[in-house]
XYZ file of C-alpha atoms in Angstrom:
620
model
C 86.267 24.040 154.579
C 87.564 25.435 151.546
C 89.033 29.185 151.702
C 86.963 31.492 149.758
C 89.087 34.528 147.603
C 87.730 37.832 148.566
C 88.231 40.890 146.627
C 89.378 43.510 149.341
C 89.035 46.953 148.224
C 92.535 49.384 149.045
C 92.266 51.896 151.710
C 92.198 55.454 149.505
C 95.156 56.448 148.944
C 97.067 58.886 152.325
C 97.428 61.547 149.531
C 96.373 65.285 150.363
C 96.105 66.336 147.139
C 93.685 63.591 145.968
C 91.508 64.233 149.287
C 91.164 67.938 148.324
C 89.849 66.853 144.659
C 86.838 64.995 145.695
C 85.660 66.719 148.652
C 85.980 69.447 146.474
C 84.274 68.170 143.377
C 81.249 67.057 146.365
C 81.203 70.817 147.219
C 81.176 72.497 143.728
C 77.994 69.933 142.927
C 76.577 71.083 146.272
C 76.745 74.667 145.426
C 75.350 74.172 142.210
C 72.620 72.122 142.632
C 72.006 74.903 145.946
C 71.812 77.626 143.504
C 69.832 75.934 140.443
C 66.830 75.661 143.522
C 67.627 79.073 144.383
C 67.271 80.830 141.025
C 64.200 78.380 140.031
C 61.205 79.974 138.338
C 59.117 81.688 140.927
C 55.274 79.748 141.544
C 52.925 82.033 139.971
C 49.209 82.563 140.418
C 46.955 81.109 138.104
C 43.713 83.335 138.349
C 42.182 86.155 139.983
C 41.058 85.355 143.528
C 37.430 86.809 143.663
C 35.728 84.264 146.466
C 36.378 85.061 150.150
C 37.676 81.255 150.638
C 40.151 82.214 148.177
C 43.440 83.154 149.595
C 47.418 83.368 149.364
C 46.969 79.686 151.415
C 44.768 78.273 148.454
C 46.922 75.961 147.244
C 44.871 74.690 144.152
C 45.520 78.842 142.971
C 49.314 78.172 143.067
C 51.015 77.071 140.164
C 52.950 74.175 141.638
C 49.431 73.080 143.396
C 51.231 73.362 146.922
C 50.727 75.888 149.698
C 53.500 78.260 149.992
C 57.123 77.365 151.634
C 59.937 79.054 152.520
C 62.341 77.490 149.843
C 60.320 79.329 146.620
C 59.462 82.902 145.231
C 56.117 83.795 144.048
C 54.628 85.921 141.734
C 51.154 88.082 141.092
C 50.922 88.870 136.999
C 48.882 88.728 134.325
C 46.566 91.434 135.841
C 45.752 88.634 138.692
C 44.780 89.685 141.987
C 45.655 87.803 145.219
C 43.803 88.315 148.503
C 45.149 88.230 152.227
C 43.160 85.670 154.680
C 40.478 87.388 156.493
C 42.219 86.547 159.621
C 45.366 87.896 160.567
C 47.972 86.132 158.902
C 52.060 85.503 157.670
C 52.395 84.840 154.019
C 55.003 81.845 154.324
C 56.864 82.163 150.940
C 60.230 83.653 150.498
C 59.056 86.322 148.674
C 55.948 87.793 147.135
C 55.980 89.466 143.908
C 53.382 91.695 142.304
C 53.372 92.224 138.495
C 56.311 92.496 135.622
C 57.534 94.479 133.203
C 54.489 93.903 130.858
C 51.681 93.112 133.319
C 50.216 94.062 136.746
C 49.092 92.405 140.200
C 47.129 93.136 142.674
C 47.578 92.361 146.679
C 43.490 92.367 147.813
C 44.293 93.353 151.668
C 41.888 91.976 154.098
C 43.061 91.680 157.498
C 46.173 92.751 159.490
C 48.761 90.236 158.197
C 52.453 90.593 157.087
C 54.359 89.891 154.070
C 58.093 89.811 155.251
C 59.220 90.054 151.680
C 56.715 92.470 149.672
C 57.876 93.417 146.196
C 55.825 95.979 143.934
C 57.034 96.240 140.467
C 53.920 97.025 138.683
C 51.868 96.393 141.739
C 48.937 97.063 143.829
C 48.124 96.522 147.707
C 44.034 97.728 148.086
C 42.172 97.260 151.187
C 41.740 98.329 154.720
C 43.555 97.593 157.634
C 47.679 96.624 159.109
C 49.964 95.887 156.582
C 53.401 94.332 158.326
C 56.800 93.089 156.986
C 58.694 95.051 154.256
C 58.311 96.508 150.767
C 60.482 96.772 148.373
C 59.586 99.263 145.045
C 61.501 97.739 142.462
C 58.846 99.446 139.846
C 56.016 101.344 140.645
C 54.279 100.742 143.341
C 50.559 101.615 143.892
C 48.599 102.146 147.318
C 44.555 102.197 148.075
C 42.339 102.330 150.689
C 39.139 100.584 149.464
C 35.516 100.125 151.545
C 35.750 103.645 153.307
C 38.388 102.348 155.745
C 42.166 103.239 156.329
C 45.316 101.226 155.231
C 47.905 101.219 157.729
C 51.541 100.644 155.993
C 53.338 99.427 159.038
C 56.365 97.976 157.077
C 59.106 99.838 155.729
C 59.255 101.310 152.291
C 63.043 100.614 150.822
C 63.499 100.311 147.086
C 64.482 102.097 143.937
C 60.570 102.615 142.732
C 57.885 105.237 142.289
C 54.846 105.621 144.510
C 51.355 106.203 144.105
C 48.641 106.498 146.314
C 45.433 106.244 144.461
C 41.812 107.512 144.847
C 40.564 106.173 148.179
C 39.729 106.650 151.655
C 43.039 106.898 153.327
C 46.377 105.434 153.504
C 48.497 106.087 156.799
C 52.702 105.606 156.599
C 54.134 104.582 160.018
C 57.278 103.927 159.835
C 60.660 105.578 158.138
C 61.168 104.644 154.758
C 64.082 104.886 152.192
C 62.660 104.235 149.449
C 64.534 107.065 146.142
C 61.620 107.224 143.841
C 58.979 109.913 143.793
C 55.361 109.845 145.021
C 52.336 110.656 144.073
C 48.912 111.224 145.639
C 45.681 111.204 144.095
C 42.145 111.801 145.477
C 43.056 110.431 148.952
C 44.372 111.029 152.551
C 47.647 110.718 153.375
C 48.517 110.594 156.845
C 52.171 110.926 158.121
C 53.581 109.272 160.973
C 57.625 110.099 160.615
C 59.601 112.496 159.439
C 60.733 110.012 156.483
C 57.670 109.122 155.254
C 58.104 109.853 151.539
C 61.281 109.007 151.184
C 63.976 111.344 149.340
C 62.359 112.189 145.911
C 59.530 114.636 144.895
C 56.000 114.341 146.363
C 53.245 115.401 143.721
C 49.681 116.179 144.953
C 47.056 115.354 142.657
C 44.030 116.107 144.173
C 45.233 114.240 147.228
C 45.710 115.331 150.705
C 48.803 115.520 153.063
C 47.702 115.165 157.093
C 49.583 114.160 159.889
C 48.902 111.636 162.319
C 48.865 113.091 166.355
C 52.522 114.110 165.260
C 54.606 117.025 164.402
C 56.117 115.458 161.032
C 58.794 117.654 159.521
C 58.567 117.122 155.186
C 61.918 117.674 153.576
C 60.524 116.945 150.339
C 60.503 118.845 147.488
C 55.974 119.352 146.714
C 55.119 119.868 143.035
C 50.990 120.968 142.753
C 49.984 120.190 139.638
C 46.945 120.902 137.793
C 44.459 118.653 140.040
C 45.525 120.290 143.135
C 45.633 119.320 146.593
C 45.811 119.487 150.492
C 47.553 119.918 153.182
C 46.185 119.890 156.590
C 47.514 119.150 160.050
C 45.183 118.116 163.178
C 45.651 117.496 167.164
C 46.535 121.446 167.689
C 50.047 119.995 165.877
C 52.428 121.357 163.545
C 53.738 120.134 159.760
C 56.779 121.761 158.248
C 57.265 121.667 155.415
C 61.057 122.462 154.271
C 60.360 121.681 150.761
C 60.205 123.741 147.530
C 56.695 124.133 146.682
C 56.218 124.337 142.502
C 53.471 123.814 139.919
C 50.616 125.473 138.787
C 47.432 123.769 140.875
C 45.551 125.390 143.801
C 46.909 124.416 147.173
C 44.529 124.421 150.087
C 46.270 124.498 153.342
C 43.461 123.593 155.985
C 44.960 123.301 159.451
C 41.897 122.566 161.907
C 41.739 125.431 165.025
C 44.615 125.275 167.103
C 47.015 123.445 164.090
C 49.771 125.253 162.093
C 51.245 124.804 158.709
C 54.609 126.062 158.647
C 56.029 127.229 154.986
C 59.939 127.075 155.201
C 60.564 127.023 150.813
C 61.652 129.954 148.796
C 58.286 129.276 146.341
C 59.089 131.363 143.633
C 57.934 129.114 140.589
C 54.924 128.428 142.374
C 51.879 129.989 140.065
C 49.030 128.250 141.678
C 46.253 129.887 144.011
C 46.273 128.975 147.931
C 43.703 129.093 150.201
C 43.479 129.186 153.914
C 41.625 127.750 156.064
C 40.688 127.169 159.869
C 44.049 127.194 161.119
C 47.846 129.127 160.586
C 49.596 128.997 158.140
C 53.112 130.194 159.618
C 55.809 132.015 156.994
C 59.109 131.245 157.291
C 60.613 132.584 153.743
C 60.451 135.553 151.482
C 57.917 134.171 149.018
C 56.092 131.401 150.400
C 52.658 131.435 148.049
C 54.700 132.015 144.783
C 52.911 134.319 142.391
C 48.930 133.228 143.028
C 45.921 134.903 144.631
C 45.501 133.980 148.042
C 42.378 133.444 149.860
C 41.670 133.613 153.235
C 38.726 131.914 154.532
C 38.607 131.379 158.307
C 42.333 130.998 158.465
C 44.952 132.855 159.543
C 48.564 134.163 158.538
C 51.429 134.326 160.845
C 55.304 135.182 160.371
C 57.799 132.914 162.127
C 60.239 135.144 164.208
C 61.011 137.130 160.625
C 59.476 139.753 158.449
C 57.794 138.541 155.823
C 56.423 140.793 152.811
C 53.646 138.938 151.302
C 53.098 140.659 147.551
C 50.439 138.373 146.611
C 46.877 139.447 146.231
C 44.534 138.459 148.567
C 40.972 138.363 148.918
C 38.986 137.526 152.006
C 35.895 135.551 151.491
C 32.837 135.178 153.802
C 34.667 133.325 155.876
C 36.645 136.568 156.872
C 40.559 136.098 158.154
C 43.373 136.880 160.710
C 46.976 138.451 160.137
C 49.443 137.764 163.548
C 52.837 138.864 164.036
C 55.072 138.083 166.727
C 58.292 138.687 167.657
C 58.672 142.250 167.650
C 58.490 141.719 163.518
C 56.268 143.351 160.888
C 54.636 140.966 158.673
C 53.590 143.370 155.672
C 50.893 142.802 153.175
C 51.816 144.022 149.787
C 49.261 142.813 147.711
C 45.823 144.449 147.116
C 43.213 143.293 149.225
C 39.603 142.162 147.968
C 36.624 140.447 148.822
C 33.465 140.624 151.226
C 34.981 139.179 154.551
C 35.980 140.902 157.475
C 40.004 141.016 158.055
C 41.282 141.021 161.813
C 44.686 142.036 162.889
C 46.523 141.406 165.726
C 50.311 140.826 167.090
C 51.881 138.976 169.350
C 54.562 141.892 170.289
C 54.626 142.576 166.661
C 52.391 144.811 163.723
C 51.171 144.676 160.873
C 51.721 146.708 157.432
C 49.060 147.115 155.070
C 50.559 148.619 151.841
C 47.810 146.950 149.570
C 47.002 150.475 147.417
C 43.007 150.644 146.505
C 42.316 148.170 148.710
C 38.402 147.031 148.530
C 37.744 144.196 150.845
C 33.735 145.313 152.305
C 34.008 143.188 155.327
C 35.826 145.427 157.861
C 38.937 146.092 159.489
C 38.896 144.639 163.560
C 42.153 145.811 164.913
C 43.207 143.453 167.963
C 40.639 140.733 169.135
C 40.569 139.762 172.950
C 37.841 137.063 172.492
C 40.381 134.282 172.362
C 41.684 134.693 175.541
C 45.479 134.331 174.679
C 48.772 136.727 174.846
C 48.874 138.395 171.565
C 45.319 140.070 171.092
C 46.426 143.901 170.714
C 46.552 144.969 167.751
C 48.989 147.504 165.337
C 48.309 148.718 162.314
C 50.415 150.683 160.073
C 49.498 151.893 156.815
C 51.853 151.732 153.279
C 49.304 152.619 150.436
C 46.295 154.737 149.949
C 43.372 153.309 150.817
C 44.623 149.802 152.016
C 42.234 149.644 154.547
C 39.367 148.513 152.442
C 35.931 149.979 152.734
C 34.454 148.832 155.239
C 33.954 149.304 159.032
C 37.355 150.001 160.990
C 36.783 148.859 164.529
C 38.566 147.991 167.516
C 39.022 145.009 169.409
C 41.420 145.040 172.281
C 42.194 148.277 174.210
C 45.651 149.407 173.927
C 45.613 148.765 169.959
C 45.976 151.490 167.395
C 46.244 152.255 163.503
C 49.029 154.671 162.158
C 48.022 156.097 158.869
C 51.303 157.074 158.534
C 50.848 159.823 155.780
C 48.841 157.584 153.931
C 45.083 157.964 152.603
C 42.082 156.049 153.466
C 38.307 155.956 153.004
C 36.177 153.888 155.143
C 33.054 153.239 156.389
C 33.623 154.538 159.339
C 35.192 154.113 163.018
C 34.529 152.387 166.179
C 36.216 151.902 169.232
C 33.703 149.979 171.770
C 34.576 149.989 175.444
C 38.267 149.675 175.124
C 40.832 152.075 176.220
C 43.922 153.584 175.239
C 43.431 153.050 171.350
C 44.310 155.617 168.944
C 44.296 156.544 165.207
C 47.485 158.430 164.219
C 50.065 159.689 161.750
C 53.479 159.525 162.499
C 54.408 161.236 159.496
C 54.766 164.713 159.152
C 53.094 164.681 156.056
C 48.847 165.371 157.002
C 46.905 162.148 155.566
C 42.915 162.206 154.868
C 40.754 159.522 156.690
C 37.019 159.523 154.442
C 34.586 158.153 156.723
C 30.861 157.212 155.070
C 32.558 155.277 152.098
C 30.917 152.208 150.526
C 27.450 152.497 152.229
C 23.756 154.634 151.653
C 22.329 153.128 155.122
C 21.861 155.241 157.743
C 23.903 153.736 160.419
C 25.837 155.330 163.775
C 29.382 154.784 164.966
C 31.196 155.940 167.847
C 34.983 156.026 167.787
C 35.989 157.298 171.642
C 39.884 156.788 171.214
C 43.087 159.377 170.456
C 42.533 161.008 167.045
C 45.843 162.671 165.989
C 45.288 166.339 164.682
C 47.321 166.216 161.862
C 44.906 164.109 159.921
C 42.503 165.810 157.543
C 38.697 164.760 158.176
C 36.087 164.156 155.499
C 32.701 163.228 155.945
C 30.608 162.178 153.293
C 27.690 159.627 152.900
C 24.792 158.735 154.890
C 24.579 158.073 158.344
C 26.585 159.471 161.826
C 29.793 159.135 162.573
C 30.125 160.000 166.887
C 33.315 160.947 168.288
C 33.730 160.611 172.010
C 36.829 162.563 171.944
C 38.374 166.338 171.457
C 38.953 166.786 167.918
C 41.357 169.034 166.466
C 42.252 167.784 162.854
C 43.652 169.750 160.429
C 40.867 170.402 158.035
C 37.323 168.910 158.380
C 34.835 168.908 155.373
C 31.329 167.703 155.436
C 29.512 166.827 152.581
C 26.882 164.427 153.710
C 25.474 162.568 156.989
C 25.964 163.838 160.414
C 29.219 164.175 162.154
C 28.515 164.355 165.876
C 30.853 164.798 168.885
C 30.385 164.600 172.586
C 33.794 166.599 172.781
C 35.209 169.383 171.553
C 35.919 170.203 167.738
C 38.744 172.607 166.679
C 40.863 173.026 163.130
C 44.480 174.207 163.997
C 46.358 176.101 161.317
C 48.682 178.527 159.958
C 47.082 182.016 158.429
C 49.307 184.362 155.677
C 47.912 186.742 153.754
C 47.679 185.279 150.846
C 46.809 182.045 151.735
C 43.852 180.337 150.479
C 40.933 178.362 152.969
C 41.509 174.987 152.246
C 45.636 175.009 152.221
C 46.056 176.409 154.917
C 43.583 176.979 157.219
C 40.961 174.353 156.259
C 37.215 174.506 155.766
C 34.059 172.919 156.718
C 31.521 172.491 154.528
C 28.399 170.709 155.964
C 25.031 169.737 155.714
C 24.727 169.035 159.171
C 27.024 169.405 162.837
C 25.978 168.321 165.807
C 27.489 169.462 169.097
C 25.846 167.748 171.830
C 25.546 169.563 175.715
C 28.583 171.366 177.027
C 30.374 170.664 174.162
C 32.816 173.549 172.327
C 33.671 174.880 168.770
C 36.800 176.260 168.620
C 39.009 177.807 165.706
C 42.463 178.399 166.381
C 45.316 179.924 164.416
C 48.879 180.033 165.170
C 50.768 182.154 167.635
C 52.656 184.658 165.207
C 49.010 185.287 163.730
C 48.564 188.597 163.033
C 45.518 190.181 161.158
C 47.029 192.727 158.233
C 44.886 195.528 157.226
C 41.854 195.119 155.313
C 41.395 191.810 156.346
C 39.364 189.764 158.048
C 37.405 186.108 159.002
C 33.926 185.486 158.511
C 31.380 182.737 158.344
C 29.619 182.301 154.996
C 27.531 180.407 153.795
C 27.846 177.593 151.571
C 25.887 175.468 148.997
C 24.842 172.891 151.537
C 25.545 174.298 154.620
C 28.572 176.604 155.777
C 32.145 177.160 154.858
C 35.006 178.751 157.340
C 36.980 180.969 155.344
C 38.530 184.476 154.425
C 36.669 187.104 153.084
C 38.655 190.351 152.080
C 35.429 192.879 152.384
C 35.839 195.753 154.738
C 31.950 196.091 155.200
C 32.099 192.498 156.856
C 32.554 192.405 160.886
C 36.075 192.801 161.380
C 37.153 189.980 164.457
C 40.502 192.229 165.029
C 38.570 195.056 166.249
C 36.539 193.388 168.428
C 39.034 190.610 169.683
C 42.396 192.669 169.612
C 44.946 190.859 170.535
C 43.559 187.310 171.100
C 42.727 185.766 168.064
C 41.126 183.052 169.385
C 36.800 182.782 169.152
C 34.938 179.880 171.525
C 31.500 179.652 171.910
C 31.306 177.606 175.417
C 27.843 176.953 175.249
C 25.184 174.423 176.552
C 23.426 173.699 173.309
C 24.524 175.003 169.903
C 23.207 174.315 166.391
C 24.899 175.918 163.024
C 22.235 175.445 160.037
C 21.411 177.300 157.210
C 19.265 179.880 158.086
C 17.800 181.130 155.159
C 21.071 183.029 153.409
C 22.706 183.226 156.552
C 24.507 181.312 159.097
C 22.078 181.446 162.528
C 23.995 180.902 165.929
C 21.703 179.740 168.257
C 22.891 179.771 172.371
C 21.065 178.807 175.349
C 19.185 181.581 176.761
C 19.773 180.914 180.412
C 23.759 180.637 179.919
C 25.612 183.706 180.773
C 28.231 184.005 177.399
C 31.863 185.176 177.765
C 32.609 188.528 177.093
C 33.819 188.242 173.778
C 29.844 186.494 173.114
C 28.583 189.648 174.867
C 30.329 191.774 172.512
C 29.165 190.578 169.242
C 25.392 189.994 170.616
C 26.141 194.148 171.075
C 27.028 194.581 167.714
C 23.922 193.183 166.166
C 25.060 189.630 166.138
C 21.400 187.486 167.834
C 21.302 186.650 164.413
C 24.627 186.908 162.123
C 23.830 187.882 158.402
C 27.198 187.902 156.996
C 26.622 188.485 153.178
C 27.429 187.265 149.914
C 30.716 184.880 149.242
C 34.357 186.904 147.652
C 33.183 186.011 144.375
């Protein structure tokens, strides 16, 4: 057998250097043809899926006609819109992109399924129900709730985008998210699950609505209202701070349901839009937390926050009426004036209340302290920083132990009324006498019985219709009567100082009435000061007035002379059974109870001609 020549090919050459050349030539082409399949076009989406058998799995939708893999990128433009499976599902693609610079997409949600790699830049996710992965705002990003349900955002937010939450149903955040852009909300619920749920930029409400979720959530963001308005309310007897600066011109409603708070922490000077107030607390925690607007109370309530808050704002109370607390052992003082038809209730929790509101003209009433809701806190204290801040209406109390300081102030209301409760009081604790007006803002013919302390350096005016009851002694410093009745089951006295040359109503007082009634046992008592002393020629008398009788001085020597009959004690007290003063036709007629046996001083002027007192014509 013949030997055949083979062609044997050399070994490769033992040299280093040529080894490192070709494996690295093989690894350079690696890399590169790696990255080429990396950086390929993403598949798109060809049309809008409207059929509910048409999904992110449809594969004949796809651009590359294959289901979706790992290995590729896709993309929602064009205006397209892509919809989840009904069933819960996990989009398999790398990532999933909706819209471009130029156009929009639209995620259809369906069912609680996750998207690990979610990108909005000019995109949409609509629908109902759990949204899971991640999401990424590399634009602007839009979410909507659509069919009355709820979209639940259970992925992360992260990105450099813009949010929007669009006219719907609502849209619940659950988790923290990072995401730098701003965010706003539009004619829909928002419900908060974290503290981080918007972010780091500036949350704009636009008619939309701010709630949290069972939670607590505390808001760091900056709120801008603009002209649509919004909401923010907070459920579950839970709390929502917000430690944001609150801007913009739109009405706010903050509408914490009964037992929930709303907690104002921002200094919200620029703020020029209107709040209302409803159902719940709104808590203060800064010097001007309602900027410059009106605010309304209806049903809700304002509370300080372990400070002293001076709220300038005007407020008006609507139907709904409102509440004022303060705690603490801090005065929470209301500034502004005070208008509207509701009733306003005060009370404190260890703290009071100022109302420096001048003119005042809310109609609803004035309920100081309120022990119907069973809880510490129901007394309440009133002090007064304006004439007539107490509006017009009905001042009554609702808690014994609470009281109203008028401070030196004026008011005119419809009247007082104490109930059953104990240990209230209406003072002044300065030294300065103020007026209290009771009959204002009414012609009906109604009754009210005040049965508390009445301080006597308060000056007491009656005018109006109806009766005004006092179950107390009264000694105030001047009384005047110019319409209804003024009744008391206790005593009535004016205290003052008498000079010679002092006029009635200065310093002494006066009462000029169309009615008094004094019921059984009751007294009528004038007093004057200890260094009074009569000077000669002068002397006291009862005359009568236009529309009743006035207490004054009358410089007439033919007129009974109380000197010479009382000498020394210048004191007169009828302590009688049953006593009526009318006008009795010119003259003032003193009528006693026949089977009472009068004091001596009685007995005197009965001797002097006195059954019936005719005591002449006025000083002119």
């Amino acid at each position: 057998m013949k030997n055949q020549n083979r062609y044997i090919l050399p070994p490769p050459p033992q040299n280093i250097y040529f080894n490192i050349i070709v494996w690295g030539a093989i690894s350079f082409f690696s890399i590169l043809f790696s990255c080429v399949s990396i950086n390929a076009a993403p598949v798109t989406l060809l049309n809008t899926q409207t059929s509910n058998t048409q999904t992110w799995n449809t594969v004949t939708d796809w651009s590359d006609g294959l289901a979706p893999s790992s290995d590729k990128d896709y993309l929602v433009n064009n205006g397209f819109t892509l919809r989840s499976p009904s069933s819960g599902s996990t989009f398999a693609g790398n990532s999933l992109t909706f819209g471009d610079a130029n156009t929009t997409g639209t995620l259809e949600w369906t069912s609680d399924s996750t998207v690990n790699n979610l990108i909005l830049v000019n995109g949409t996710i609509q629908g109902y129900d759990n949204v899971s992965g991640n999401i990424t705002l590399n634009g602007t990003g839009t979410l909507k709730s659509t069919n009355n349900g709820t979209l639940r955002i259970e992925a992360p937010i992260t990105g450099t985008g813009n949010l929007v939450f669009d006219a719907g149903h609502r849209v619940e955040l659950h988790k923290d998210n990072t995401y730098v852009g701003d965010t706003t909300i539009k004619a829909t619920e928002v419900r908060l699950s974290s503290n981080n749920s918007f972010g780091i930029g500036t949350v704009t409400l636009s008619g939309g609505t701010l709630k949290n979720n069972n939670n607590s959530p505390t808001v760091t963001n900056d709120i801008i209202i603009d002209e649509n308005g919004g909401t923010v309310t907070a459920g579950w007897n839970a709390t929502i701070y917000l430690k944001g600066t609150i801007s913009g011109s739109g009405n706010l409603a903050l509408s914490p349901e009964a037992g929930a708070t709303i907690q104002l922490y921002g200094d919200n000077k620029d703020y020029t839009g209107n709040i209302t107030i409803k159902t719940g607390t709104a808590r203060l925690s800064s010097s001007t937390p309602f900027g410059s607007g009106t605010v309304t109370l209806s049903g809700g309530t304002l509370k300080n926050n372990n400070n002293s808050p001076t709220v300038t704002n005007n407020i008006i109370i609507d139907e709904n009426g409102g509440s004022v607390i303060s705690g603490w052992g801090k005065t929470t003082t209301l500034s502004g004036k005070i208008t509207g038809i509701g009733s306003l209730t005060i009370k404190d929790d260890d703290g009071s209340v100022c109302l420096a509101g001048a003119d005042s003209d809310f109609s609803g009433g004035l309920k100081i302290g309120d022990n119907t809701s069973n809880k510490i806190g129901n007394i309440g204290k009133v002090t007064v920083g304006a004439n007539n801040a107490l509006g017009t209406g009905l001042v009554t109390f609702g808690d014994s132990n609470s009281w109203l300081d008028l401070a030196g102030y004026n008011a005119s209301i419809r009247g007082l009324a104490s109930g059953s409760f104990t240990g209230i009081s209406v003072k002044n604790s300065a030294s300065t006498a103020s007026t209290l007006t009771l009959g204002a803002g009414t012609t009906a013919v109604d009754s009210y019985t005040y049965a508390g302390e009445f301080a006597n350096n308060i000056n007491l005016v009656k005018i109006g219709d109806g009766t005004q009851i006092f179950g107390v002694d009264l000694a105030p410093t001047t009384i005047s009567i110019s319409g209804g009745v003024l009744q008391t089951t206790g005593s009535l006295a004016m205290s003052g100082t008498w000079n010679e040359n002092a006029t009635a109503t200065s310093d002494f007082g006066e009462i000029v009435a169309e009615s008094v009634i004094f019921d059984p046992n009751t007294k009528l008592e004038l007093y004057f000061s200890d260094d009074f002393e009569f000077a000669a020629g002068q002397s006291f008398a009862l005359l009568t007035g236009t529309n009743g009788f006035i207490v004054t001085d009358y410089d007439d020597p033919s007129v009974f002379k109380w000197d010479s009959l009382l000498s020394d004690d210048v004191s007169w007290a009828w302590d009688v059974s049953y006593m009526t003063l009318q006008n009795g036709g010119g003259a003032v007629v003193l009528s006693v109870n026949p089977n009472l046996v009068p004091e001596p001083a009685t007995w005197a002027m009965l001797l002097v001609g006195v059954s019936v007192l005719v005591l002449g014509r006025r000083k002119q």
